[in-house]
Structure formats: structure tokens, C-alpha cells
């Protein structure tokens, strides 16, 4: 990669820290969960793409191909924890023991997502794992090959705009 400064930034800046901070911004969690629930997008992969986009990078073709392993992790570990946590929500509202169990599942789900983000960061740090982002609108980098409804596209555009505002402030 010609721009070693960008690659160094990917190697040094923890994706987990970005994900945690970005998710906490007003409106971001709702948009991410909307895209997860309504468009079937993987929030961890989307956060990874946003993290790269903020740095003017995008996944290389080899990293895109390697996402199959990550999708298997999410399918086998993260999603089942999320489904069980959500299933318990109504009962946990009135049962302290179930509320503690639900919190345990929530903590385990978060750890599974943290592991997914660590795997994604490692993919980006491998030689040839990222390339300079091509010209065009970020939505095409963030949801490659996906047919989005207008509301889903609007949510994705709002997330990308949040990055641009953040990038402009940090310069």
C-alpha cells in the first residue's frame, strides 16, 4: 500500500475503541440496530467498514473473501446469544433472577462482538488487507452489493456523514 500513514493508523487504532465510541454517539446505535434488524447487516462488519472509511480505506478483495469465516462466527456464537437475550427481555422485566441471566447473556454477546471486531481488525492489518478507498459515495463501500430500501440507505448515509463530521473535527 502506498500510503503507509493510513496503514499505520489501522494497525495502531483499535477497532474496538472506535466501535465503542462511535456506537455511543447520538442516533448511531438506533441506526445500526435498524440496519441489523431490517437489512440483515452485520453491525460488526459495518463498524469495521466505517472505521476503514474514516481512514480513507476500504477492504481489499481478499479481506472481502475472508468475511465468510467471520459470518460463521457471528452465526454460531453472537446471534444465538443475542436471540436468547432478546427472548428473555419481557420475562426479565419482572424477575430479578432472569434479569441477571439476561445481563450475563448481554455480556457474553458483547464479548463475542469484541472477538469479531478483533478478527476484522486483524484482517485489515494483513498485508494487502486494505486499499485506498475508491472515489464514489461511501454507501457503495459500506453495503457492497446490497439492495437497500430508501430508509436503509438514509440510515447508512447518516452514519457515513457522522464520520465525515468526525474526521473534519479531528483535522
CSV table of C-alpha atoms in Angstrom, one decimal:
chain,number,residue,atom,x,y,z
A,1,UNK,CA,0.0,0.0,0.0
A,2,UNK,CA,1.4,3.3,-1.0
A,3,UNK,CA,0.0,5.4,1.9
A,4,UNK,CA,1.9,3.9,4.9
A,5,UNK,CA,0.4,6.5,7.2
A,6,UNK,CA,-3.1,5.2,6.7
A,7,UNK,CA,-2.0,1.6,7.2
A,8,UNK,CA,-0.1,2.5,10.4
A,9,UNK,CA,-3.3,4.2,11.6
A,10,UNK,CA,-5.2,0.9,11.1
A,11,UNK,CA,-2.6,-1.1,12.9
A,12,UNK,CA,-2.4,1.3,15.9
A,13,UNK,CA,-6.1,2.4,16.2
A,14,UNK,CA,-8.1,-0.2,17.9
A,15,UNK,CA,-11.3,-1.0,16.1
A,16,UNK,CA,-12.9,-1.9,19.4
A,17,UNK,CA,-12.3,1.7,20.7
A,18,UNK,CA,-13.7,3.2,17.6
A,19,UNK,CA,-16.8,0.9,17.7
A,20,UNK,CA,-17.4,1.7,21.3
A,21,UNK,CA,-17.1,5.5,20.9
A,22,UNK,CA,-18.9,5.7,17.6
A,23,UNK,CA,-21.8,3.5,18.9
A,24,UNK,CA,-22.2,5.9,21.8
A,25,UNK,CA,-22.9,8.9,19.6
A,26,UNK,CA,-26.4,10.2,19.4
A,27,UNK,CA,-28.5,8.3,16.9
A,28,UNK,CA,-25.8,5.8,15.9
A,29,UNK,CA,-27.0,2.8,17.9
A,30,UNK,CA,-30.5,3.2,16.6
A,31,UNK,CA,-29.3,3.4,13.0
A,32,UNK,CA,-27.0,0.4,13.4
A,33,UNK,CA,-29.7,-1.7,15.0
A,34,UNK,CA,-32.2,-0.7,12.4
A,35,UNK,CA,-29.8,-1.8,9.7
A,36,UNK,CA,-29.1,-5.0,11.6
A,37,UNK,CA,-32.8,-5.9,12.1
A,38,UNK,CA,-34.3,-4.5,8.9
A,39,UNK,CA,-31.5,-5.0,6.3
A,40,UNK,CA,-29.7,-8.0,7.8
A,41,UNK,CA,-26.4,-6.2,8.0
A,42,UNK,CA,-23.8,-7.4,10.5
A,43,UNK,CA,-23.1,-4.4,12.8
A,44,UNK,CA,-19.5,-5.5,13.5
A,45,UNK,CA,-18.8,-5.7,9.7
A,46,UNK,CA,-20.5,-2.3,9.2
A,47,UNK,CA,-18.5,-0.8,12.1
A,48,UNK,CA,-15.3,-2.2,10.5
A,49,UNK,CA,-16.2,-0.7,7.2
A,50,UNK,CA,-17.0,2.7,8.8
A,51,UNK,CA,-13.7,2.5,10.7
A,52,UNK,CA,-11.8,1.9,7.5
A,53,UNK,CA,-13.8,4.5,5.6
A,54,UNK,CA,-13.0,7.1,8.2
A,55,UNK,CA,-9.3,6.4,7.4
A,56,UNK,CA,-9.9,6.7,3.6
A,57,UNK,CA,-9.6,2.9,3.3
A,58,UNK,CA,-11.7,0.0,2.2
A,59,UNK,CA,-11.3,-3.8,2.4
A,60,UNK,CA,-9.3,-5.3,-0.4
A,61,UNK,CA,-10.9,-8.2,-2.3
A,62,UNK,CA,-9.0,-10.8,-0.2
A,63,UNK,CA,-10.5,-9.3,3.0
A,64,UNK,CA,-14.0,-9.4,1.5
A,65,UNK,CA,-13.5,-13.1,0.7
A,66,UNK,CA,-12.3,-13.8,4.2
A,67,UNK,CA,-15.6,-12.5,5.7
A,68,UNK,CA,-17.1,-16.0,5.4
A,69,UNK,CA,-15.2,-17.1,8.5
A,70,UNK,CA,-16.4,-14.1,10.4
A,71,UNK,CA,-20.0,-14.7,9.3
A,72,UNK,CA,-19.8,-18.2,10.6
A,73,UNK,CA,-18.6,-16.9,14.0
A,74,UNK,CA,-21.5,-14.4,14.1
A,75,UNK,CA,-24.0,-17.1,13.1
A,76,UNK,CA,-22.7,-19.7,15.6
A,77,UNK,CA,-21.9,-17.5,18.6
A,78,UNK,CA,-23.1,-13.9,18.5
A,79,UNK,CA,-26.5,-14.3,17.0
A,80,UNK,CA,-27.7,-17.1,19.3
A,81,UNK,CA,-26.6,-15.1,22.4
A,82,UNK,CA,-28.5,-12.0,21.0
A,83,UNK,CA,-31.6,-14.1,20.3
A,84,UNK,CA,-31.7,-15.6,23.7
A,85,UNK,CA,-31.1,-12.2,25.4
A,86,UNK,CA,-33.9,-10.6,23.4
A,87,UNK,CA,-36.2,-13.5,24.1
A,88,UNK,CA,-35.6,-13.1,27.9
A,89,UNK,CA,-36.4,-9.3,27.9
A,90,UNK,CA,-40.1,-9.5,28.7
A,91,UNK,CA,-39.7,-12.1,31.5
A,92,UNK,CA,-36.6,-10.4,32.9
A,93,UNK,CA,-38.5,-7.2,33.5
A,94,UNK,CA,-40.3,-8.7,36.4
A,95,UNK,CA,-37.9,-11.5,37.5
A,96,UNK,CA,-34.6,-10.4,39.1
A,97,UNK,CA,-33.0,-13.9,38.5
A,98,UNK,CA,-33.9,-13.8,34.8
A,99,UNK,CA,-32.6,-10.2,34.7
A,100,UNK,CA,-29.2,-11.4,35.9
A,101,UNK,CA,-29.2,-14.2,33.4
A,102,UNK,CA,-30.1,-11.7,30.6
A,103,UNK,CA,-27.3,-9.5,31.7
A,104,UNK,CA,-24.9,-12.4,31.6
A,105,UNK,CA,-26.1,-13.2,28.0
A,106,UNK,CA,-25.7,-9.5,27.1
A,107,UNK,CA,-22.1,-9.5,28.5
A,108,UNK,CA,-21.3,-12.7,26.6
A,109,UNK,CA,-22.8,-11.2,23.4
A,110,UNK,CA,-20.6,-8.2,23.8
A,111,UNK,CA,-17.5,-10.4,24.2
A,112,UNK,CA,-18.5,-12.3,21.1
A,113,UNK,CA,-18.8,-9.0,19.2
A,114,UNK,CA,-15.4,-7.8,20.6
A,115,UNK,CA,-13.9,-11.0,19.3
A,116,UNK,CA,-15.5,-10.4,15.9
A,117,UNK,CA,-14.1,-6.9,15.8
A,118,UNK,CA,-10.6,-8.2,16.7
A,119,UNK,CA,-10.8,-10.6,13.8
A,120,UNK,CA,-11.8,-7.9,11.5
A,121,UNK,CA,-9.0,-5.6,12.6
A,122,UNK,CA,-6.5,-8.5,12.1
A,123,UNK,CA,-7.9,-8.9,8.5
A,124,UNK,CA,-7.3,-5.2,7.8
A,125,UNK,CA,-3.8,-5.4,9.2
A,126,UNK,CA,-2.7,-8.3,7.0
A,127,UNK,CA,-0.6,-7.3,4.0
A,128,UNK,CA,-2.9,-6.4,1.2
A,129,UNK,CA,-6.0,-6.4,3.5
A,130,UNK,CA,-7.0,-2.8,2.8
A,131,UNK,CA,-6.7,-0.5,-0.2
A,132,UNK,CA,-7.2,3.2,-0.6
A,133,UNK,CA,-11.0,3.9,-0.9
A,134,UNK,CA,-12.1,4.5,-4.4
A,135,UNK,CA,-13.9,7.6,-5.5
A,136,UNK,CA,-17.6,7.5,-5.1
A,137,UNK,CA,-20.2,7.5,-2.4
A,138,UNK,CA,-19.3,5.7,0.8
A,139,UNK,CA,-22.6,3.9,0.8
A,140,UNK,CA,-21.3,1.7,-2.0
A,141,UNK,CA,-18.3,0.7,0.2
A,142,UNK,CA,-20.4,0.2,3.3
A,143,UNK,CA,-23.0,-2.1,1.8
A,144,UNK,CA,-21.4,-3.7,-1.3
A,145,UNK,CA,-23.9,-5.5,-3.5
A,146,UNK,CA,-26.9,-4.9,-1.1
A,147,UNK,CA,-30.2,-3.6,-2.3
A,148,UNK,CA,-31.3,-1.1,0.3
A,149,UNK,CA,-34.7,0.5,0.8
A,150,UNK,CA,-34.8,4.3,0.9
A,151,UNK,CA,-34.9,4.2,4.8
A,152,UNK,CA,-32.0,1.8,5.0
A,153,UNK,CA,-30.0,3.9,2.6
A,154,UNK,CA,-30.8,7.0,4.6
A,155,UNK,CA,-29.6,5.4,7.8
A,156,UNK,CA,-26.3,4.3,6.1
A,157,UNK,CA,-25.8,7.8,4.7
A,158,UNK,CA,-26.3,9.3,8.1
A,159,UNK,CA,-23.7,7.0,9.6
A,160,UNK,CA,-21.2,8.0,6.8
A,161,UNK,CA,-22.0,11.7,7.3
A,162,UNK,CA,-21.2,11.2,11.0
A,163,UNK,CA,-17.8,10.0,10.0
A,164,UNK,CA,-17.1,13.0,7.8
A,165,UNK,CA,-18.1,15.4,10.6
A,166,UNK,CA,-15.8,13.5,13.0
A,167,UNK,CA,-12.9,13.5,10.5
A,168,UNK,CA,-13.3,17.2,9.8
A,169,UNK,CA,-13.2,17.9,13.6
A,170,UNK,CA,-10.1,15.9,14.2
A,171,UNK,CA,-8.1,17.5,11.4
